[in-house]
Amino acid sequence: GQHSAMPAASGHHWRRAGDQLRELGDLADGGRQLHRELRSIEGADRPLDRALAQCGRVPALREASEMLRHYVEGFHAADPAELSLQWLMQVEESQPADASELRSRDGLDRAVHEMLREVGATCTAFLSTTVDAVRWRRRRALVDCTSNGVSATLTGAAAIVALPLALLQLAPGAVGSVGFTPGLASKRRAWSSLATGPAVKLNLVFDAPFWLDIPELREMLFLQDFTQAVPTWWTTRPVEAPLLVGWAAGPQVKRLAGLSARGLERQAVDSLAKAMRLPVSVIAARLHGVHWHDWQSDPLSQGAYSWIRSGGIDAHRAVAAPINDTLFFAGEATEGHGFNATMDGAIRSGWRAADEVLAA
């Protein structure tokens, strides 16, 4: 049976359109027709926007095209002007937005702790430790790192590099970059076929889940208003908690760039109030706390997760390829077949890299 700590999320997916709230399901037919049109496009890969321009000649598909752009920006943290059509079609087969309906009541780190527990007898995890440089030669890797201000060097016959793509793409010496000696010039062309999307996530904590008292929002799972700076909100359903999660990603993040914590909070409250059609004062009065993270400004990630540029559908193979039986590569950006940008992809890539080390 289903584990009680992993209940299924269900509810209404509302989109604000002027004074109307529209259910996502009401718009599904146009989306299905658009996907059929996109899949029928033949020839070389192309950016999504160019593909949509081909389909946009059909008036009935214009609204579906606009919805797909919003989806690509928000869910994939990607830019439709550069996103690979081939990759989007692949990921919609492998990992569409509704692929997982379960929510972890204990938080996502539960999965990480479970995996660590399985290998705890043979592995040591160094927390709060940053890697500064990797010096390597065949069958020998030295990893210079810092933990709480103390420098140390770890040594081994091989190293698995699972750094976020955005850090690997940095110029040597840039803030957050890890220096490799010898360098990884052979990887740069492959890395350039992928991009890392920005994302800002906000958790707004209230005195009570007041939306349960609003008839049309009582069973809300998602609420979206793409005219707002924070366009997407979701609830904790099926748990009724006084928490709403706000999300902006991809090109949407530009409207939040450079804001102070207070400015970000004001934008979030204003966006939510307009999406709910409530006075800002009502939302602000019930707000108890705001917890947020800007993944783009985090020096240890410098973005959320990766997406594929047009023409780069096979780049993950080059990104993942080991170097000299000594450096091996894991992380979501190294996983293809529509699984990059997902936790599934990250875990699959870890098993694959481990197999490669053992085989070498």
GROMACS .gro file of C-alpha atoms in nm:
model
  360
    1GLY     CA    1   0.000   0.000   0.000
    2GLN     CA    2   0.091   0.366  -0.027
    3HIS     CA    3   0.326   0.492   0.244
    4SER     CA    4   0.146   0.737   0.473
    5ALA     CA    5   0.438   0.979   0.446
    6MET     CA    6   0.391   0.995   0.067
    7PRO     CA    7   0.028   1.097   0.004
    8ALA     CA    8  -0.100   1.179  -0.344
    9ALA     CA    9  -0.162   1.544  -0.427
   10SER     CA   10  -0.489   1.626  -0.600
   11GLY     CA   11  -0.703   1.933  -0.651
   12HIS     CA   12  -0.784   2.210  -0.896
   13HIS     CA   13  -0.518   2.367  -1.115
   14TRP     CA   14  -0.648   2.722  -1.162
   15ARG     CA   15  -0.523   2.982  -1.410
   16ARG     CA   16  -0.621   3.343  -1.368
   17ALA     CA   17  -0.735   3.509  -1.693
   18GLY     CA   18  -0.861   3.857  -1.614
   19ASP     CA   19  -1.160   3.822  -1.383
   20GLN     CA   20  -1.194   3.452  -1.462
   21LEU     CA   21  -1.044   3.145  -1.301
   22ARG     CA   22  -1.005   2.870  -1.557
   23GLU     CA   23  -0.934   2.504  -1.485
   24LEU     CA   24  -0.629   2.363  -1.662
   25GLY     CA   25  -0.837   2.064  -1.771
   26ASP     CA   26  -1.068   2.295  -1.967
   27LEU     CA   27  -0.772   2.393  -2.186
   28ALA     CA   28  -0.632   2.042  -2.236
   29ASP     CA   29  -0.775   1.976  -2.584
   30GLY     CA   30  -0.580   2.263  -2.739
   31GLY     CA   31  -0.265   2.141  -2.565
   32ARG     CA   32  -0.303   1.790  -2.705
   33GLN     CA   33  -0.360   1.924  -3.057
   34LEU     CA   34  -0.054   2.148  -3.023
   35HIS     CA   35   0.164   1.856  -2.912
   36ARG     CA   36   0.048   1.655  -3.215
   37GLU     CA   37   0.142   1.946  -3.441
   38LEU     CA   38   0.485   1.983  -3.277
   39ARG     CA   39   0.557   1.611  -3.304
   40SER     CA   40   0.472   1.619  -3.674
   41ILE     CA   41   0.746   1.875  -3.751
   42GLU     CA   42   1.020   1.706  -3.952
   43GLY     CA   43   1.379   1.796  -4.019
   44ALA     CA   44   1.652   1.937  -3.797
   45ASP     CA   45   1.599   2.033  -3.435
   46ARG     CA   46   1.489   2.391  -3.376
   47PRO     CA   47   1.411   2.625  -3.085
   48LEU     CA   48   1.062   2.588  -2.941
   49ASP     CA   49   0.964   2.945  -3.032
   50ARG     CA   50   1.041   2.881  -3.399
   51ALA     CA   51   0.838   2.560  -3.391
   52LEU     CA   52   0.546   2.742  -3.225
   53ALA     CA   53   0.557   3.008  -3.497
   54GLN     CA   54   0.497   2.729  -3.749
   55CYS     CA   55   0.199   2.599  -3.548
   56GLY     CA   56   0.072   2.946  -3.456
   57ARG     CA   57  -0.082   2.991  -3.799
   58VAL     CA   58  -0.373   2.784  -3.665
   59PRO     CA   59  -0.586   3.032  -3.460
   60ALA     CA   60  -0.714   2.759  -3.228
   61LEU     CA   61  -0.357   2.683  -3.118
   62ARG     CA   62  -0.253   3.037  -3.020
   63GLU     CA   63  -0.377   3.007  -2.663
   64ALA     CA   64  -0.222   2.661  -2.627
   65SER     CA   65   0.108   2.798  -2.761
   66GLU     CA   66   0.110   3.076  -2.503
   67MET     CA   67   0.035   2.825  -2.225
   68LEU     CA   68   0.319   2.602  -2.344
   69ARG     CA   69   0.561   2.897  -2.333
   70HIS     CA   70   0.459   2.970  -1.973
   71TYR     CA   71   0.499   2.602  -1.886
   72VAL     CA   72   0.847   2.582  -2.040
   73GLU     CA   73   0.957   2.898  -1.858
   74GLY     CA   74   0.817   2.796  -1.521
   75PHE     CA   75   0.844   2.417  -1.502
   76HIS     CA   76   1.166   2.377  -1.703
   77ALA     CA   77   1.320   2.714  -1.605
   78ALA     CA   78   1.404   2.746  -1.974
   79ASP     CA   79   1.399   3.010  -2.247
   80PRO     CA   80   1.159   2.911  -2.531
   81ALA     CA   81   1.374   3.110  -2.775
   82GLU     CA   82   1.662   2.862  -2.725
   83LEU     CA   83   1.502   2.543  -2.591
   84SER     CA   84   1.537   2.229  -2.804
   85LEU     CA   85   1.207   2.111  -2.951
   86GLN     CA   86   1.345   1.756  -2.970
   87TRP     CA   87   1.435   1.760  -2.602
   88LEU     CA   88   1.096   1.899  -2.494
   89MET     CA   89   0.915   1.624  -2.685
   90GLN     CA   90   1.147   1.366  -2.527
   91VAL     CA   91   1.101   1.493  -2.173
   92GLU     CA   92   0.723   1.504  -2.214
   93GLU     CA   93   0.740   1.132  -2.291
   94SER     CA   94   0.969   1.049  -1.998
   95GLN     CA   95   0.898   1.302  -1.722
   96PRO     CA   96   0.592   1.522  -1.787
   97ALA     CA   97   0.480   1.759  -1.512
   98ASP     CA   98   0.225   1.510  -1.379
   99ALA     CA   99   0.469   1.214  -1.373
  100SER     CA  100   0.482   1.223  -0.994
  101GLU     CA  101   0.174   1.299  -0.790
  102LEU     CA  102   0.318   1.204  -0.450
  103ARG     CA  103   0.422   1.453  -0.183
  104SER     CA  104   0.680   1.379   0.085
  105ARG     CA  105   0.553   1.499   0.422
  106ASP     CA  106   0.905   1.459   0.563
  107GLY     CA  107   1.072   1.672   0.296
  108LEU     CA  108   1.293   1.572   0.006
  109ASP     CA  109   1.606   1.524   0.217
  110ARG     CA  110   1.444   1.206   0.350
  111ALA     CA  111   1.542   1.040   0.020
  112VAL     CA  112   1.902   1.159   0.051
  113HIS     CA  113   1.931   1.029   0.408
  114GLU     CA  114   1.787   0.692   0.303
  115MET     CA  115   2.047   0.658   0.027
  116LEU     CA  116   2.327   0.757   0.264
  117ARG     CA  117   2.204   0.503   0.519
  118GLU     CA  118   2.234   0.226   0.257
  119VAL     CA  119   2.603   0.300   0.198
  120GLY     CA  120   2.689   0.437   0.543
  121ALA     CA  121   2.913   0.146   0.638
  122THR     CA  122   3.150   0.206   0.347
  123CYS     CA  123   3.118   0.579   0.277
  124THR     CA  124   3.186   0.897   0.470
  125ALA     CA  125   2.987   1.212   0.392
  126PHE     CA  126   3.165   1.542   0.450
  127LEU     CA  127   2.901   1.809   0.506
  128SER     CA  128   2.958   2.186   0.488
  129THR     CA  129   3.266   2.120   0.276
  130THR     CA  130   3.347   2.311  -0.042
  131VAL     CA  131   3.580   2.185  -0.312
  132ASP     CA  132   3.839   2.440  -0.426
  133ALA     CA  133   4.045   2.243  -0.678
  134VAL     CA  134   4.096   1.898  -0.829
  135ARG     CA  135   4.448   1.790  -0.929
  136TRP     CA  136   4.462   1.467  -1.118
  137ARG     CA  137   4.665   1.234  -1.335
  138ARG     CA  138   4.577   0.886  -1.457
  139ARG     CA  139   4.441   0.674  -1.171
  140ARG     CA  140   4.512   0.948  -0.915
  141ALA     CA  141   4.288   1.235  -0.796
  142LEU     CA  142   4.362   1.492  -0.525
  143VAL     CA  143   4.069   1.705  -0.413
  144ASP     CA  144   4.153   2.026  -0.223
  145CYS     CA  145   3.865   2.132  -0.004
  146THR     CA  146   3.771   2.361   0.284
  147SER     CA  147   3.552   2.275   0.584
  148ASN     CA  148   3.471   2.543   0.841
  149GLY     CA  149   3.781   2.737   0.739
  150VAL     CA  150   4.011   2.436   0.760
  151SER     CA  151   4.183   2.317   0.441
  152ALA     CA  152   4.227   1.948   0.360
  153THR     CA  153   4.313   1.728   0.064
  154LEU     CA  154   4.128   1.406  -0.012
  155THR     CA  155   4.301   1.149  -0.232
  156GLY     CA  156   4.175   0.860  -0.437
  157ALA     CA  157   4.224   0.654  -0.750
  158ALA     CA  158   3.929   0.833  -0.914
  159ALA     CA  159   3.684   1.115  -0.856
  160ILE     CA  160   3.317   1.142  -0.951
  161VAL     CA  161   3.236   1.503  -1.038
  162ALA     CA  162   2.870   1.584  -0.970
  163LEU     CA  163   2.898   1.962  -0.956
  164PRO     CA  164   2.605   2.167  -1.092
  165LEU     CA  165   2.640   2.243  -1.462
  166ALA     CA  166   2.650   2.620  -1.402
  167LEU     CA  167   2.963   2.582  -1.187
  168LEU     CA  168   3.137   2.365  -1.447
  169GLN     CA  169   3.062   2.627  -1.714
  170LEU     CA  170   3.231   2.908  -1.516
  171ALA     CA  171   3.555   3.058  -1.639
  172PRO     CA  172   3.857   2.945  -1.434
  173GLY     CA  173   3.900   3.168  -1.131
  174ALA     CA  174   3.540   3.293  -1.125
  175VAL     CA  175   3.355   3.295  -0.791
  176GLY     CA  176   3.222   2.944  -0.728
  177SER     CA  177   3.441   2.776  -0.987
  178VAL     CA  178   3.645   2.465  -0.911
  179GLY     CA  179   3.991   2.458  -1.066
  180PHE     CA  180   4.086   2.138  -1.249
  181THR     CA  181   4.451   2.061  -1.326
  182PRO     CA  182   4.479   1.951  -1.604
  183GLY     CA  183   4.176   2.153  -1.721
  184LEU     CA  184   3.857   2.016  -1.875
  185ALA     CA  185   3.871   2.197  -2.211
  186SER     CA  186   3.744   1.882  -2.384
  187LYS     CA  187   3.410   1.925  -2.204
  188ARG     CA  188   3.344   2.289  -2.286
  189ARG     CA  189   3.177   2.234  -2.624
  190ALA     CA  190   2.937   1.978  -2.472
  191TRP     CA  191   2.860   2.203  -2.176
  192SER     CA  192   2.769   2.487  -2.412
  193SER     CA  193   2.484   2.275  -2.554
  194LEU     CA  194   2.311   2.288  -2.218
  195ALA     CA  195   2.197   2.579  -2.004
  196THR     CA  196   2.100   2.619  -1.639
  197GLY     CA  197   1.773   2.793  -1.564
  198PRO     CA  198   1.724   3.041  -1.279
  199ALA     CA  199   1.452   2.992  -1.019
  200VAL     CA  200   1.323   3.176  -0.713
  201LYS     CA  201   1.116   2.978  -0.463
  202LEU     CA  202   0.921   3.141  -0.182
  203ASN     CA  203   0.741   2.976   0.108
  204LEU     CA  204   0.475   3.202   0.261
  205VAL     CA  205   0.357   3.095   0.606
  206PHE     CA  206   0.019   3.224   0.726
  207ASP     CA  207  -0.179   3.215   1.049
  208ALA     CA  208  -0.419   2.964   0.889
  209PRO     CA  209  -0.497   2.821   0.543
  210PHE     CA  210  -0.748   3.101   0.480
  211TRP     CA  211  -0.806   3.000   0.116
  212LEU     CA  212  -1.007   2.703   0.245
  213ASP     CA  213  -1.276   2.956   0.336
  214ILE     CA  214  -1.297   3.085  -0.023
  215PRO     CA  215  -1.537   2.852  -0.209
  216GLU     CA  216  -1.366   2.862  -0.549
  217LEU     CA  217  -1.019   2.813  -0.395
  218ARG     CA  218  -1.107   2.551  -0.134
  219GLU     CA  219  -0.966   2.259  -0.335
  220MET     CA  220  -0.688   2.457  -0.500
  221LEU     CA  221  -0.369   2.265  -0.579
  222PHE     CA  222  -0.216   2.527  -0.812
  223LEU     CA  223  -0.299   2.889  -0.881
  224GLN     CA  224  -0.128   3.070  -1.169
  225ASP     CA  225  -0.141   3.426  -1.297
  226PHE     CA  226   0.124   3.492  -1.560
  227THR     CA  227   0.072   3.869  -1.549
  228GLN     CA  228   0.234   3.870  -1.202
  229ALA     CA  229   0.601   3.877  -1.097
  230VAL     CA  230   0.552   3.555  -0.898
  231PRO     CA  231   0.323   3.369  -1.139
  232THR     CA  232   0.281   3.023  -0.982
  233TRP     CA  233   0.156   2.916  -0.639
  234TRP     CA  234   0.083   2.573  -0.496
  235THR     CA  235  -0.061   2.434  -0.176
  236THR     CA  236   0.041   2.139   0.043
  237ARG     CA  237  -0.267   1.934  -0.050
  238PRO     CA  238  -0.371   1.679   0.063
  239VAL     CA  239  -0.227   1.816   0.389
  240GLU     CA  240  -0.410   2.134   0.493
  241ALA     CA  241  -0.119   2.347   0.611
  242PRO     CA  242  -0.102   2.730   0.633
  243LEU     CA  243   0.169   2.738   0.365
  244LEU     CA  244   0.173   2.851   0.003
  245VAL     CA  245   0.474   2.802  -0.221
  246GLY     CA  246   0.549   3.069  -0.482
  247TRP     CA  247   0.765   3.003  -0.787
  248ALA     CA  248   0.921   3.204  -1.066
  249ALA     CA  249   1.169   3.053  -1.312
  250GLY     CA  250   1.340   3.102  -1.646
  251PRO     CA  251   1.276   3.441  -1.808
  252GLN     CA  252   1.013   3.509  -1.539
  253VAL     CA  253   1.291   3.572  -1.286
  254LYS     CA  254   1.397   3.896  -1.461
  255ARG     CA  255   1.112   4.080  -1.287
  256LEU     CA  256   1.258   3.985  -0.946
  257ALA     CA  257   1.624   4.056  -1.026
  258GLY     CA  258   1.809   4.274  -0.779
  259LEU     CA  259   1.531   4.295  -0.521
  260SER     CA  260   1.609   4.303  -0.150
  261ALA     CA  261   1.451   4.042   0.077
  262ARG     CA  262   1.184   4.298   0.170
  263GLY     CA  263   1.123   4.387  -0.194
  264LEU     CA  264   1.091   4.020  -0.285
  265GLU     CA  265   0.839   3.968  -0.006
  266ARG     CA  266   0.634   4.266  -0.126
  267GLN     CA  267   0.629   4.133  -0.482
  268ALA     CA  268   0.519   3.790  -0.359
  269VAL     CA  269   0.234   3.929  -0.146
  270ASP     CA  270   0.124   4.159  -0.429
  271SER     CA  271   0.131   3.873  -0.684
  272LEU     CA  272  -0.068   3.641  -0.459
  273ALA     CA  273  -0.325   3.909  -0.375
  274LYS     CA  274  -0.387   3.983  -0.742
  275ALA     CA  275  -0.409   3.613  -0.833
  276MET     CA  276  -0.662   3.557  -0.552
  277ARG     CA  277  -0.842   3.889  -0.617
  278LEU     CA  278  -0.797   3.990  -0.253
  279PRO     CA  279  -0.667   4.319  -0.109
  280VAL     CA  280  -0.294   4.321  -0.039
  281SER     CA  281  -0.373   4.425   0.319
  282VAL     CA  282  -0.568   4.100   0.376
  283ILE     CA  283  -0.277   3.882   0.262
  284ALA     CA  284  -0.018   4.088   0.452
  285ALA     CA  285  -0.219   4.080   0.776
  286ARG     CA  286  -0.231   3.701   0.777
  287LEU     CA  287   0.134   3.651   0.679
  288HIS     CA  288   0.354   3.514   0.959
  289GLY     CA  289   0.680   3.447   0.778
  290VAL     CA  290   0.859   3.421   0.445
  291HIS     CA  291   1.135   3.173   0.360
  292TRP     CA  292   1.290   3.200   0.015
  293HIS     CA  293   1.581   3.088  -0.198
  294ASP     CA  294   1.718   3.244  -0.516
  295TRP     CA  295   1.902   2.957  -0.682
  296GLN     CA  296   2.066   3.187  -0.935
  297SER     CA  297   2.244   3.390  -0.665
  298ASP     CA  298   2.348   3.084  -0.462
  299PRO     CA  299   2.726   3.056  -0.520
  300LEU     CA  300   2.710   2.675  -0.480
  301SER     CA  301   2.454   2.624  -0.756
  302GLN     CA  302   2.419   2.946  -0.964
  303GLY     CA  303   2.093   2.817  -1.108
  304ALA     CA  304   1.824   2.556  -1.062
  305TYR     CA  305   1.858   2.271  -1.314
  306SER     CA  306   1.956   2.218  -1.675
  307TRP     CA  307   1.777   2.224  -2.008
  308ILE     CA  308   1.893   2.146  -2.361
  309ARG     CA  309   1.957   2.410  -2.624
  310SER     CA  310   1.837   2.350  -2.980
  311GLY     CA  311   2.072   2.105  -3.155
  312GLY     CA  312   2.213   1.964  -2.830
  313ILE     CA  313   1.995   1.657  -2.780
  314ASP     CA  314   2.294   1.417  -2.755
  315ALA     CA  315   2.527   1.649  -2.560
  316HIS     CA  316   2.470   1.465  -2.233
  317ARG     CA  317   2.680   1.174  -2.361
  318ALA     CA  318   2.984   1.400  -2.405
  319VAL     CA  319   2.913   1.572  -2.072
  320ALA     CA  320   2.900   1.232  -1.899
  321ALA     CA  321   3.201   1.070  -2.070
  322PRO     CA  322   3.482   0.973  -1.826
  323ILE     CA  323   3.831   1.115  -1.871
  324ASN     CA  324   4.129   0.880  -1.860
  325ASP     CA  325   3.964   0.630  -1.623
  326THR     CA  326   4.011   0.891  -1.348
  327LEU     CA  327   3.746   1.161  -1.368
  328PHE     CA  328   3.386   1.043  -1.391
  329PHE     CA  329   3.080   1.265  -1.424
  330ALA     CA  330   2.735   1.249  -1.264
  331GLY     CA  331   2.451   1.490  -1.187
  332GLU     CA  332   2.122   1.559  -1.360
  333ALA     CA  333   2.288   1.741  -1.655
  334THR     CA  334   2.473   1.420  -1.751
  335GLU     CA  335   2.153   1.217  -1.785
  336GLY     CA  336   1.967   1.207  -2.118
  337HIS     CA  337   1.640   1.066  -2.250
  338GLY     CA  338   1.437   1.343  -2.088
  339PHE     CA  339   1.559   1.275  -1.735
  340ASN     CA  340   1.797   1.567  -1.689
  341ALA     CA  341   1.660   1.839  -1.459
  342THR     CA  342   1.498   1.570  -1.242
  343MET     CA  343   1.591   1.395  -0.920
  344ASP     CA  344   1.532   1.069  -1.108
  345GLY     CA  345   1.799   1.178  -1.355
  346ALA     CA  346   2.043   1.271  -1.080
  347ILE     CA  347   2.005   0.932  -0.910
  348ARG     CA  348   2.027   0.738  -1.239
  349SER     CA  349   2.345   0.928  -1.326
  350GLY     CA  350   2.498   0.837  -0.990
  351TRP     CA  351   2.439   0.466  -1.043
  352ARG     CA  352   2.579   0.494  -1.396
  353ALA     CA  353   2.895   0.675  -1.279
  354ALA     CA  354   2.946   0.419  -1.001
  355ASP     CA  355   2.923   0.136  -1.256
  356GLU     CA  356   3.181   0.314  -1.474
  357VAL     CA  357   3.423   0.349  -1.182
  358LEU     CA  358   3.388  -0.018  -1.092
  359ALA     CA  359   3.436  -0.123  -1.455
  360ALA     CA  360   3.753   0.087  -1.480
   0.00000   0.00000   0.00000
